[in-house]
Coordinates of C-alpha atoms and ligand atoms in Angstrom, one line a residue:
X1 CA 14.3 12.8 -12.4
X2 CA 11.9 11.8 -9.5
X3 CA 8.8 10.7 -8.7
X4 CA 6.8 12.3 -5.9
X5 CA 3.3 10.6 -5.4
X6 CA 1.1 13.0 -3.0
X7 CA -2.4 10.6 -1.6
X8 CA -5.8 12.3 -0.8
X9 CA -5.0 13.9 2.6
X10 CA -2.2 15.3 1.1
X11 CA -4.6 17.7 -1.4
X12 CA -7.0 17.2 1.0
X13 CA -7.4 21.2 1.6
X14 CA -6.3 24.3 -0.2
X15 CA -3.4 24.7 2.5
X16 CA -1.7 21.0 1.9
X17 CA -1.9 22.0 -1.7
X18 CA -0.6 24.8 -0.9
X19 CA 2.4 23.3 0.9
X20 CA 2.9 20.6 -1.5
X21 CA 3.7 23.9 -4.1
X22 CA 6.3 24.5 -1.4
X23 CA 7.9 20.9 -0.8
X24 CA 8.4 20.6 -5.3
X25 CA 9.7 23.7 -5.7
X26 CA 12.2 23.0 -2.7
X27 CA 14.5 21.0 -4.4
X28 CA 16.1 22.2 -7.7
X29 CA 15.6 18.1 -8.9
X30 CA 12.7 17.6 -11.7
X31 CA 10.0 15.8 -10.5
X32 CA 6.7 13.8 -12.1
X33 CA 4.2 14.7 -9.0
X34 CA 1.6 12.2 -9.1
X35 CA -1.7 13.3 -7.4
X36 CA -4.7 11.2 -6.1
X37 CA -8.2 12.8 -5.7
X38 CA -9.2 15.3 -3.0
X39 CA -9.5 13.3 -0.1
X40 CA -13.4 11.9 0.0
X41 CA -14.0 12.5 -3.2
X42 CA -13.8 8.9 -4.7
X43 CA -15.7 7.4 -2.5
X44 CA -18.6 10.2 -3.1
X45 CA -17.9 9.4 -6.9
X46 CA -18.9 5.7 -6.4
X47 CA -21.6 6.4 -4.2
X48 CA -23.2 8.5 -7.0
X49 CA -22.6 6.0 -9.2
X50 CA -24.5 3.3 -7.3
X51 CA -27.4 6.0 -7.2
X52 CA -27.3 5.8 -10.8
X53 CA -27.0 2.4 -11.3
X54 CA -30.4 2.1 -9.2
X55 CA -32.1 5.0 -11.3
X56 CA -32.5 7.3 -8.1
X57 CA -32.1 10.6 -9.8
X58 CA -33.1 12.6 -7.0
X59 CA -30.3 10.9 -4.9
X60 CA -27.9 11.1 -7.7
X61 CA -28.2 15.0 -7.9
X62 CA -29.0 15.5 -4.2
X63 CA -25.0 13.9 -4.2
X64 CA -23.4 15.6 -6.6
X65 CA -24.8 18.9 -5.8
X66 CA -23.1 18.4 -2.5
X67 CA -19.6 17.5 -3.9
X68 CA -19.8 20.4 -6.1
X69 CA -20.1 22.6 -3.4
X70 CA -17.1 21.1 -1.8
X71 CA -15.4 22.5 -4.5
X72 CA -16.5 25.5 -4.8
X73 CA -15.4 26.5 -1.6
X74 CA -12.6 24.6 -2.2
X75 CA -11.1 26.7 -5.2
X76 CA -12.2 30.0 -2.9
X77 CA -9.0 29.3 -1.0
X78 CA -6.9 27.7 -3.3
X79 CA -6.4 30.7 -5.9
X80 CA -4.5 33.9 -4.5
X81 CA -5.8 35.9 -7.9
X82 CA -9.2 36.1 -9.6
X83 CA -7.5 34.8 -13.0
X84 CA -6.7 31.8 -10.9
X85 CA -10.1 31.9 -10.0
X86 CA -11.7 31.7 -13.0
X87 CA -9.1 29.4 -14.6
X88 CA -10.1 27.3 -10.8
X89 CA -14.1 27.8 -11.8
X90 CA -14.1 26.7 -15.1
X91 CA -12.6 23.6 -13.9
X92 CA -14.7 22.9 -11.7
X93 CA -17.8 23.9 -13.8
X94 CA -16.2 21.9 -17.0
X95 CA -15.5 18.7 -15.0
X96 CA -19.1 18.8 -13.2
X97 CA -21.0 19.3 -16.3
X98 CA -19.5 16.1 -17.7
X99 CA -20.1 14.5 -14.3
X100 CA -23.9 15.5 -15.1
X101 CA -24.0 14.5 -18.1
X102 CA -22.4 10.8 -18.0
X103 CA -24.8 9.7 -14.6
X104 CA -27.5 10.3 -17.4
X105 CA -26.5 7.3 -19.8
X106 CA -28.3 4.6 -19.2
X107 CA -28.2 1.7 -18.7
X108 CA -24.8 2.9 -15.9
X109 CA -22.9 0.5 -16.9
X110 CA -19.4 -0.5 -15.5
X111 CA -17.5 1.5 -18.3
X112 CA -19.8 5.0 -17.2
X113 CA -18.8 4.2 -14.0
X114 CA -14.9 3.9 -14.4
X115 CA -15.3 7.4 -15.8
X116 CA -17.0 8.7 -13.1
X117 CA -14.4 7.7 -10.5
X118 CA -11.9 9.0 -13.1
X119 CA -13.4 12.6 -12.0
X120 CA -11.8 12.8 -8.8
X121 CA -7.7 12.5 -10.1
X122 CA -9.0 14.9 -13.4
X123 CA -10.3 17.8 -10.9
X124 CA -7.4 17.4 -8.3
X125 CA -4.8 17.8 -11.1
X126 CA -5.9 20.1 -13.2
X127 CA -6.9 22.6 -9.9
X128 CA -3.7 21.8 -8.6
X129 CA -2.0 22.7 -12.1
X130 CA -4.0 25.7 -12.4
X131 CA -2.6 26.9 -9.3
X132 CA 1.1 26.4 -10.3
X133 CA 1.0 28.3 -13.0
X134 CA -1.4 31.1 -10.8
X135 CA 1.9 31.1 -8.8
X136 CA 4.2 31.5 -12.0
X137 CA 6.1 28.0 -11.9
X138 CA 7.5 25.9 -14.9
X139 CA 4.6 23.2 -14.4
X140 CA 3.1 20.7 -17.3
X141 CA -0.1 18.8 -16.7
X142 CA 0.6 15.2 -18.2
X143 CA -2.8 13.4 -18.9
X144 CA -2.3 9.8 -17.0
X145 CA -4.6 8.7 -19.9
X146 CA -2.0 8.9 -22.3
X147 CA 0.4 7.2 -21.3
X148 CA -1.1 4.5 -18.2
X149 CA -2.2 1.2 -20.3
X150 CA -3.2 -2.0 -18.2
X151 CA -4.1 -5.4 -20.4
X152 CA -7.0 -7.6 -20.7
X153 CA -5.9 -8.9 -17.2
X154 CA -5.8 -5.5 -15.9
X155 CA -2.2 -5.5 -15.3
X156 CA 0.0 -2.5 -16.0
X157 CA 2.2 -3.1 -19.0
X158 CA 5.2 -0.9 -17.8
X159 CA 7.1 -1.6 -21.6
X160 CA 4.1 0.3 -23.4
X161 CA 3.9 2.6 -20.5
X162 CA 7.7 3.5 -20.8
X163 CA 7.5 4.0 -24.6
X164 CA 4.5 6.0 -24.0
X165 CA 5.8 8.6 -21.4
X166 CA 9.4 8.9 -22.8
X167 CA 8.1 9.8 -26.4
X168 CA 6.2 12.3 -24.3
X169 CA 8.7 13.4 -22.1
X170 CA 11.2 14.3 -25.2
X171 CA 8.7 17.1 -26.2
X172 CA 8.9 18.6 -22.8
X173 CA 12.4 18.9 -21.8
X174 CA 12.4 22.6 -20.5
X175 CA 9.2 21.7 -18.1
X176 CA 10.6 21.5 -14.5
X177 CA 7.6 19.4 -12.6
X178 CA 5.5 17.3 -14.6
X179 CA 2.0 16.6 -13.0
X180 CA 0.0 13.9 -13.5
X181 CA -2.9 12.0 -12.0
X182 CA -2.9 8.7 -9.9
X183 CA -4.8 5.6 -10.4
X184 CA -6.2 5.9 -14.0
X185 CA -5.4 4.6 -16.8
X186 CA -6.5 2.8 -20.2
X187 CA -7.8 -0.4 -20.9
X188 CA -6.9 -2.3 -24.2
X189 CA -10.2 -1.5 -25.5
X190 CA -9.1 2.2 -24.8
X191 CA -11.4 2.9 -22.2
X192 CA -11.0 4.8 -19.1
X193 CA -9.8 2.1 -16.1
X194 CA -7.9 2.6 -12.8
X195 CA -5.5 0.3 -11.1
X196 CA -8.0 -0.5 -8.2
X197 CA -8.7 1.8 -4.9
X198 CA -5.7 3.1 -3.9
X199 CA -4.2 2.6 -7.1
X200 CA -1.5 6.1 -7.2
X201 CA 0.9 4.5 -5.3
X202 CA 1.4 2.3 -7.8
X203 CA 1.0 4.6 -10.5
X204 CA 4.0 6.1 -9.1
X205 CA 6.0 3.1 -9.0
X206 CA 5.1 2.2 -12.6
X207 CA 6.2 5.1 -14.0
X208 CA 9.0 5.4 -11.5
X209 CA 10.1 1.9 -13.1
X210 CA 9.3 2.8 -16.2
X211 CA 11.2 6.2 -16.5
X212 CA 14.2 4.3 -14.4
X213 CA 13.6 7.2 -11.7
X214 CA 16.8 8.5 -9.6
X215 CA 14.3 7.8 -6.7
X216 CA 10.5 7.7 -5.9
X217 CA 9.1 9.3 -2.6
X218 CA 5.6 8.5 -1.4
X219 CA 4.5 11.5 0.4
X220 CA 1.6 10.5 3.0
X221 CA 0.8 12.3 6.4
X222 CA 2.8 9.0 8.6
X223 CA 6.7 9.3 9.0
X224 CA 7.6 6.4 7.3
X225 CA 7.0 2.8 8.6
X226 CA 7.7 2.1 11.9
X227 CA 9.6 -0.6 13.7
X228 CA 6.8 -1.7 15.8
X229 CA 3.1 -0.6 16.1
X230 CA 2.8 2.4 18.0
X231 CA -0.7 2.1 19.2
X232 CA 0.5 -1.1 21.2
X233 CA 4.0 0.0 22.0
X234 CA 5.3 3.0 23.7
X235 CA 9.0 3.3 22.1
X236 CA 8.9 2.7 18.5
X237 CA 11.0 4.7 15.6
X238 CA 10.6 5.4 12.0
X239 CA 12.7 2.3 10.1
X240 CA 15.3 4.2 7.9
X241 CA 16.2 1.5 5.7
X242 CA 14.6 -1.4 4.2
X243 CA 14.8 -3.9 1.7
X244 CA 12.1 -4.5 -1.0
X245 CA 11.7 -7.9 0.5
X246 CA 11.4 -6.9 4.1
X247 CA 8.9 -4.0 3.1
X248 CA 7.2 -7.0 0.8
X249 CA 7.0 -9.0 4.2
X250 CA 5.8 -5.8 6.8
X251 CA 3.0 -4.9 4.2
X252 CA 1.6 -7.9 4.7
X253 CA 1.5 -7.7 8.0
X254 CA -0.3 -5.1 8.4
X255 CA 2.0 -2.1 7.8
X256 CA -0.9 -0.6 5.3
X257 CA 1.6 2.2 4.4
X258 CA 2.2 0.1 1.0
X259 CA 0.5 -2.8 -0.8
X260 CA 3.2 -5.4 -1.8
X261 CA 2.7 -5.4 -5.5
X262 CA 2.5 -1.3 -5.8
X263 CA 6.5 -1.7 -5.4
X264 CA 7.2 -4.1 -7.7
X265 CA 7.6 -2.3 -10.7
X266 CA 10.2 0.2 -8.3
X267 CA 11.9 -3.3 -7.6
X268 CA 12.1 -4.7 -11.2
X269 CA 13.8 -1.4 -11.9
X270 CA 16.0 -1.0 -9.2
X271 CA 14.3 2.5 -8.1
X272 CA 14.5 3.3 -4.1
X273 CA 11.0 4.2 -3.1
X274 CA 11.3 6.7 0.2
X275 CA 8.2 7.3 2.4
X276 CA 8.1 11.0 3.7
X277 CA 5.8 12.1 5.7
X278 CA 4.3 16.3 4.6
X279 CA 3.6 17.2 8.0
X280 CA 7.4 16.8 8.7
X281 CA 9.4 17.3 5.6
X282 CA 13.0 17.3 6.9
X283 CA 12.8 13.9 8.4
X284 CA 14.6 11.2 6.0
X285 CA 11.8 8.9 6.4
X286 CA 11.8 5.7 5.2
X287 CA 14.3 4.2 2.6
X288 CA 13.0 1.1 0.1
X289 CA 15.8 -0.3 -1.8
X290 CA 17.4 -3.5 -3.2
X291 CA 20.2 -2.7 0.1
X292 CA 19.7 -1.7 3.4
X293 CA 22.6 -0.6 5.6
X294 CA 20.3 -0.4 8.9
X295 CA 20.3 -2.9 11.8
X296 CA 20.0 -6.7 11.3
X297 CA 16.5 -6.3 12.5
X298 CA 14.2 -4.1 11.4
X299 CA 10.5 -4.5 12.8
X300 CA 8.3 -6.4 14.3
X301 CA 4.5 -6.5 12.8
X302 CA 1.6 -8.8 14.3
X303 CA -1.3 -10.4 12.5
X304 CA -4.3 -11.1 13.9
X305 CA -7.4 -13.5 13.6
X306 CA -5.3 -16.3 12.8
X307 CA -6.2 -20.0 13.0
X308 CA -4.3 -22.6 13.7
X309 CA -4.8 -26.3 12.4
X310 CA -3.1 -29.4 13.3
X311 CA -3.0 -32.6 11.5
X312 CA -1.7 -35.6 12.6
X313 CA -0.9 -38.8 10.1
X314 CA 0.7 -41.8 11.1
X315 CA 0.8 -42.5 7.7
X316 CA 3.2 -39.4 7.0
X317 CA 6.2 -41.2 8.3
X318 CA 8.7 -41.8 6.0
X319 CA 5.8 -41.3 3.3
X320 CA 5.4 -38.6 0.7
X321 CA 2.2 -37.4 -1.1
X322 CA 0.7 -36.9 2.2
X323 CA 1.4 -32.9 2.3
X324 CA -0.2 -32.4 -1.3
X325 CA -3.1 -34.1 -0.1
X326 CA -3.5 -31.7 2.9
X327 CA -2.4 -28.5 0.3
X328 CA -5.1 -30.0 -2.3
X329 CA -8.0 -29.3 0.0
X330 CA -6.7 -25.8 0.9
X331 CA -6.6 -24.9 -2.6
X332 CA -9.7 -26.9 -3.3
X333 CA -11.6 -24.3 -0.7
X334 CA -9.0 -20.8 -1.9
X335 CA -8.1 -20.8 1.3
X336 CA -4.6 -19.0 1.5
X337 CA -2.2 -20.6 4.2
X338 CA 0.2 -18.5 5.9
X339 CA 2.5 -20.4 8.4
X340 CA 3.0 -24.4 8.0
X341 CA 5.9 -26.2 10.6
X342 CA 6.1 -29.9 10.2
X343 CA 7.4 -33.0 11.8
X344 CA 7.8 -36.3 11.0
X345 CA 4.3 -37.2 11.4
X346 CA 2.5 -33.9 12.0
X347 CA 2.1 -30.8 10.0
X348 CA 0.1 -27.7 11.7
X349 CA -1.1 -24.8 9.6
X350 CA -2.4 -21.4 9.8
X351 CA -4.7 -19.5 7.9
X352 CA -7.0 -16.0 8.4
X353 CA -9.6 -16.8 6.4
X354 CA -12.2 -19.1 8.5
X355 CA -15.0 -19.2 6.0
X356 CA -14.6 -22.5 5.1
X357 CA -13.1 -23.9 7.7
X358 CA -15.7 -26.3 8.4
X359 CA -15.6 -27.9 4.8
X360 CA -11.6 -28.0 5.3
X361 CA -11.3 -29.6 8.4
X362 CA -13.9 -32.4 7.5
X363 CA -12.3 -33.1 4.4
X364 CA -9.0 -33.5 6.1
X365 CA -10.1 -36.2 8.8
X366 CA -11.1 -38.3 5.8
X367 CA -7.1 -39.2 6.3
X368 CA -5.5 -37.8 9.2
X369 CA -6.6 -36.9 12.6
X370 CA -6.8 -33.0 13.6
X371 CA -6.6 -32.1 17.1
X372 CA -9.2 -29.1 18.2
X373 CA -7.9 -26.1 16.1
X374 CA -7.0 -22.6 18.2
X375 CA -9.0 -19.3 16.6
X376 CA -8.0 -15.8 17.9
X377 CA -4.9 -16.3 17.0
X378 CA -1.3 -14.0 16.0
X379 CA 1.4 -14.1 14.2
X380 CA 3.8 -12.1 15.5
X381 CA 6.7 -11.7 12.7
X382 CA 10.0 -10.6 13.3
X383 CA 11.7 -9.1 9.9
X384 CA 14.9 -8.0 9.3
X385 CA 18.2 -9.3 7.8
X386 CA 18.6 -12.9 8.9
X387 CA 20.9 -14.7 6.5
X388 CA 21.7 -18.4 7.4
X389 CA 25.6 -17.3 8.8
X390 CA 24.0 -14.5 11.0
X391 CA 23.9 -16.0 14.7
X392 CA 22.0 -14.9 17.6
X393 CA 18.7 -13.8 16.1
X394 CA 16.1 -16.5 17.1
X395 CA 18.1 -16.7 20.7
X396 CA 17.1 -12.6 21.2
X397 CA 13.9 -13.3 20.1
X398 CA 12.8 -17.1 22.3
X399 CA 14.8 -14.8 25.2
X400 CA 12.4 -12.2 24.9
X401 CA 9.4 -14.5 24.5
X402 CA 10.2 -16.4 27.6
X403 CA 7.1 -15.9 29.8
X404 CA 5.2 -16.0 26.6
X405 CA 3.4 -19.9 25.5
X406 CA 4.5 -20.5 21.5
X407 CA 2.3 -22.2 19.5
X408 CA 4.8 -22.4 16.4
X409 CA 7.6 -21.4 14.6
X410 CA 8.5 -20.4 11.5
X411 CA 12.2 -19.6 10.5
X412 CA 14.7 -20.1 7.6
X413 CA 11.5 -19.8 4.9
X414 CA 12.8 -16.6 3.9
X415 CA 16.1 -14.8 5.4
X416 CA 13.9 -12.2 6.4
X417 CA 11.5 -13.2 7.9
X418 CA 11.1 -15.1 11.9
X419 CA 7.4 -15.8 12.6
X420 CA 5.7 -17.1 16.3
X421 CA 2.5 -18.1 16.9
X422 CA 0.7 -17.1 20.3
X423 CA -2.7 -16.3 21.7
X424 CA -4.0 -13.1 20.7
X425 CA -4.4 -12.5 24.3
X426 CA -0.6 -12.2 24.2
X427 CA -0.2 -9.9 21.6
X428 CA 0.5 -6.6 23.5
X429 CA 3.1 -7.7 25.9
X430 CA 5.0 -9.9 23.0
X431 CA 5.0 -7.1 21.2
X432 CA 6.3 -5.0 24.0
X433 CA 8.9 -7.5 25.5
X434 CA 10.0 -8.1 21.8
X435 CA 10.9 -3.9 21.9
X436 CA 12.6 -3.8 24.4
X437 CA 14.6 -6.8 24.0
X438 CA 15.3 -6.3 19.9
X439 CA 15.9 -2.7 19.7
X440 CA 17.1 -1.3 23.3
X441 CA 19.0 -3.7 25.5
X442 CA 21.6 -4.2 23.6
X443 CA 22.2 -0.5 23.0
X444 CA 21.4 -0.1 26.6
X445 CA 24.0 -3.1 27.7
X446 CA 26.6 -1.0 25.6
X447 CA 26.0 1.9 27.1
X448 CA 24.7 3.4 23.7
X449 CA 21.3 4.4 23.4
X450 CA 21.2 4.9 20.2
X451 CA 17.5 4.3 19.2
X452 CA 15.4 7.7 19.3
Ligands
LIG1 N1 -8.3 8.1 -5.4 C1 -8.1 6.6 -5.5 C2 -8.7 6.0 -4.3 O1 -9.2 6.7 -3.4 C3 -6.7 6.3 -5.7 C4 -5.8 6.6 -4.5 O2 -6.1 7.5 -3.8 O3 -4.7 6.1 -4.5 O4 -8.7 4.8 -4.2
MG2 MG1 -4.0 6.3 -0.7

């Protein structure tokens, strides 16, 4: 069984649903298709509810008469036959009427509010599952609520979930796709919740983990991730495979495609998570998995608005204590640090959060001197498959960077992971040079071009 996760854009408009019908019923494998709201629509849905948290009732139905008439027109287009219609319209005209009737609770509380932005997976699915069985397929609709169980913390707790949806599953083993909805779930008081905005990624990866899933595939409108950003860099390709780890470490840096912890429930499992891309359905995209058979390196991401702080202590020689004290005051002030080189009496750090910067740096000359920290900074990271025996990596990489002034360097924190510090100024050609010099000299030296 698989797990195909389709986001707004993808439902977006009749036609996309009407090509996602296509891509599920392509393959003769059976899926769980896990569907976010209509593109637009949760954002409207938390907009009204602000309106109704501030008692603006004119607002609040001035809003909600204008999504309804998104979906009216909507369901026009989606159905081919006026049964369709009509199951489509009493959707729509069920799901609204509740819409109406919760903004009237008052006080709006958090819990009416959860409910509201519920709306937007409940009317994509249950459209979208009216239309499969318009079109005659062997379709369930799964209610997310059933089965999707976060704790007090909020977190997912994938054992519940997995008894949940296999004691489910057993009573619907002739059903070929098995739709659900994205993002919502229960809370332990047994309340509507959601797993956060952009939440059906994970949803996918939680019960892709949870059923032990042959394979999850995140369908978005992008070809996968790419190997370098391609609004800086002319030549860059869709990465085929990655690690968990190396997609852990391009997330961060800015490869939005996927938040960290959405795949972690895929990695506990062991599940490959593949990124496709609707728009061009035959391309393999790209590959998540505990192995990846690609290239030693993968990408190359950059992170901007970076500082850079460097602290000095005479005292730090031969001494130990001194880097808690410095960590103390970052933790003191929640101030995330991202890159930290040392030397014997010197330790320079960087973080992207400057809001207390003032605070920090005060509190750090009460022992150590700090030269005049750098702002608009980047990290330019380097990621890829760099275990200690591998040779040859940071030399591509400082040969590339030649022309280019390095503030730090980080390597050998994780095996996957080289990053450099420069001026943001410097961003675009390090990012260029680093192209050309990672992914096709070599290739080009061979006389192999094999990049696309
Ligand atoms: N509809 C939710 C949101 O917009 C969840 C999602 O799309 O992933 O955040
Ligand atoms: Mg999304």
């Amino acid at each position: 069984m698989q797990v195909w996760k389709f986001g707004g854009t993808s439902v977006g408009k009749p036609e996309r649903m009407h090509s996602i019908r296509q891509l599920i019923t392509s393959t003769e494998t059976r899926k769980i298709v896990v569907l976010s709201a209509l593109s637009g629509t949760t954002n409207a849905l938390i907009s009204i509810g602000e309106a109704a948290k501030a008692n603006d009732e004119a607002e609040v139905n001035r809003q909600i008469d204008a999504l309804k008439s998104h979906y009216d027109e909507f369901i026009q287009d989606l159905y081919q036959t006026d049964t369709g219609l009509a199951k489509g319209t009493e959707i729509v005209e069920k799901e609204f009427s509740f819409i109406r009737s919760l903004v009237q609770i008052k006080p709006f509380t958090s819990k009416q509010e959860k409910e509201l932005v519920a709306e937007g997976e409940l009317l994509s699915t249950q459209m979208f599952e009216a239309y499969l069985v318009e079109q005659g397929e062997n379709s369930i609709l799964l209610p997310a609520l059933e089965f999707m169980r976060i704790d007090t913390e909020g977190e997912p707790e994938l054992q519940t979930i997995e008894e949940l949806l296999t004691s489910i599953l057993e009573q619907h083993p002739d059903k070929q796709l098995i739709i659900t909805q994205g993002f919502i779930c229960r809370n332990p008081r047994g309340e509507v919740d959601n797993l956060k905005r952009g939440g059906s990624d994970y949803t996918a990866s939680l019960i892709g983990g949870a059923i032990r899933a042959e394979e999850i595939q995140i369908w978005t409108d992008i070809d996968g991730m790419h190997n370098n950003d391609p609004r800086i860099v002319k030549r860059t390709f869709p990465i085929r495979e990655l690690t968990f780890e190396e997609a852990a470490e391009l997330a961060y840096f800015g490869a939005k495609i996927l938040h960290p912890s959405t795949i972690t429930p895929a990695k506990m499992r062991g599940v490959p998570v593949r990124l496709k891309n609707t728009m061009q359905p035959e391309a393999p995209g790209t590959l998540i998995a505990n192995n990846s058979s690609d290239r030693e390196i993968k990408a190359i991401a950059a992170k901007d608005n970076i500082t850079a702080i460097y602290i000095h202590s005479t005292r730090m020689l031969n001494a130990y204590g001194f880097l808690r004290r410095v960590f103390e005051i970052f933790e003191k002030y929640k101030t995330p640090v991202d890159m930290i080189t040392t030397s014997e009496v010197s330790v320079s750090v960087t973080i992207d959060n400057n809001t207390n910067l003032d605070a920090i740096t005060a509190e750090l000359r009460e022992f150590a001197d700090l030269e005049e920290h750098d702002t608009d900074q980047t990290i330019i990271c380097i990621v890829g498959n760099f275990s200690a025996d591998k040779e040859g990596v940071a030399h591509k990489v400082l040969d590339a960077m030649k022309h280019i002034p390095i503030r730090m360097i980080s390597y050998g924190a994780s095996e996957h992971n080289l990053s450099i510090l420069i001026h943001a100024k410097q961003k675009a050609e390090a990012l260029n040079v680093l192209n050309e010099r990672l992914f096709y000299y070599e290739d080009a030296m061979k006389g192999i071009f094999t990049a696309p």
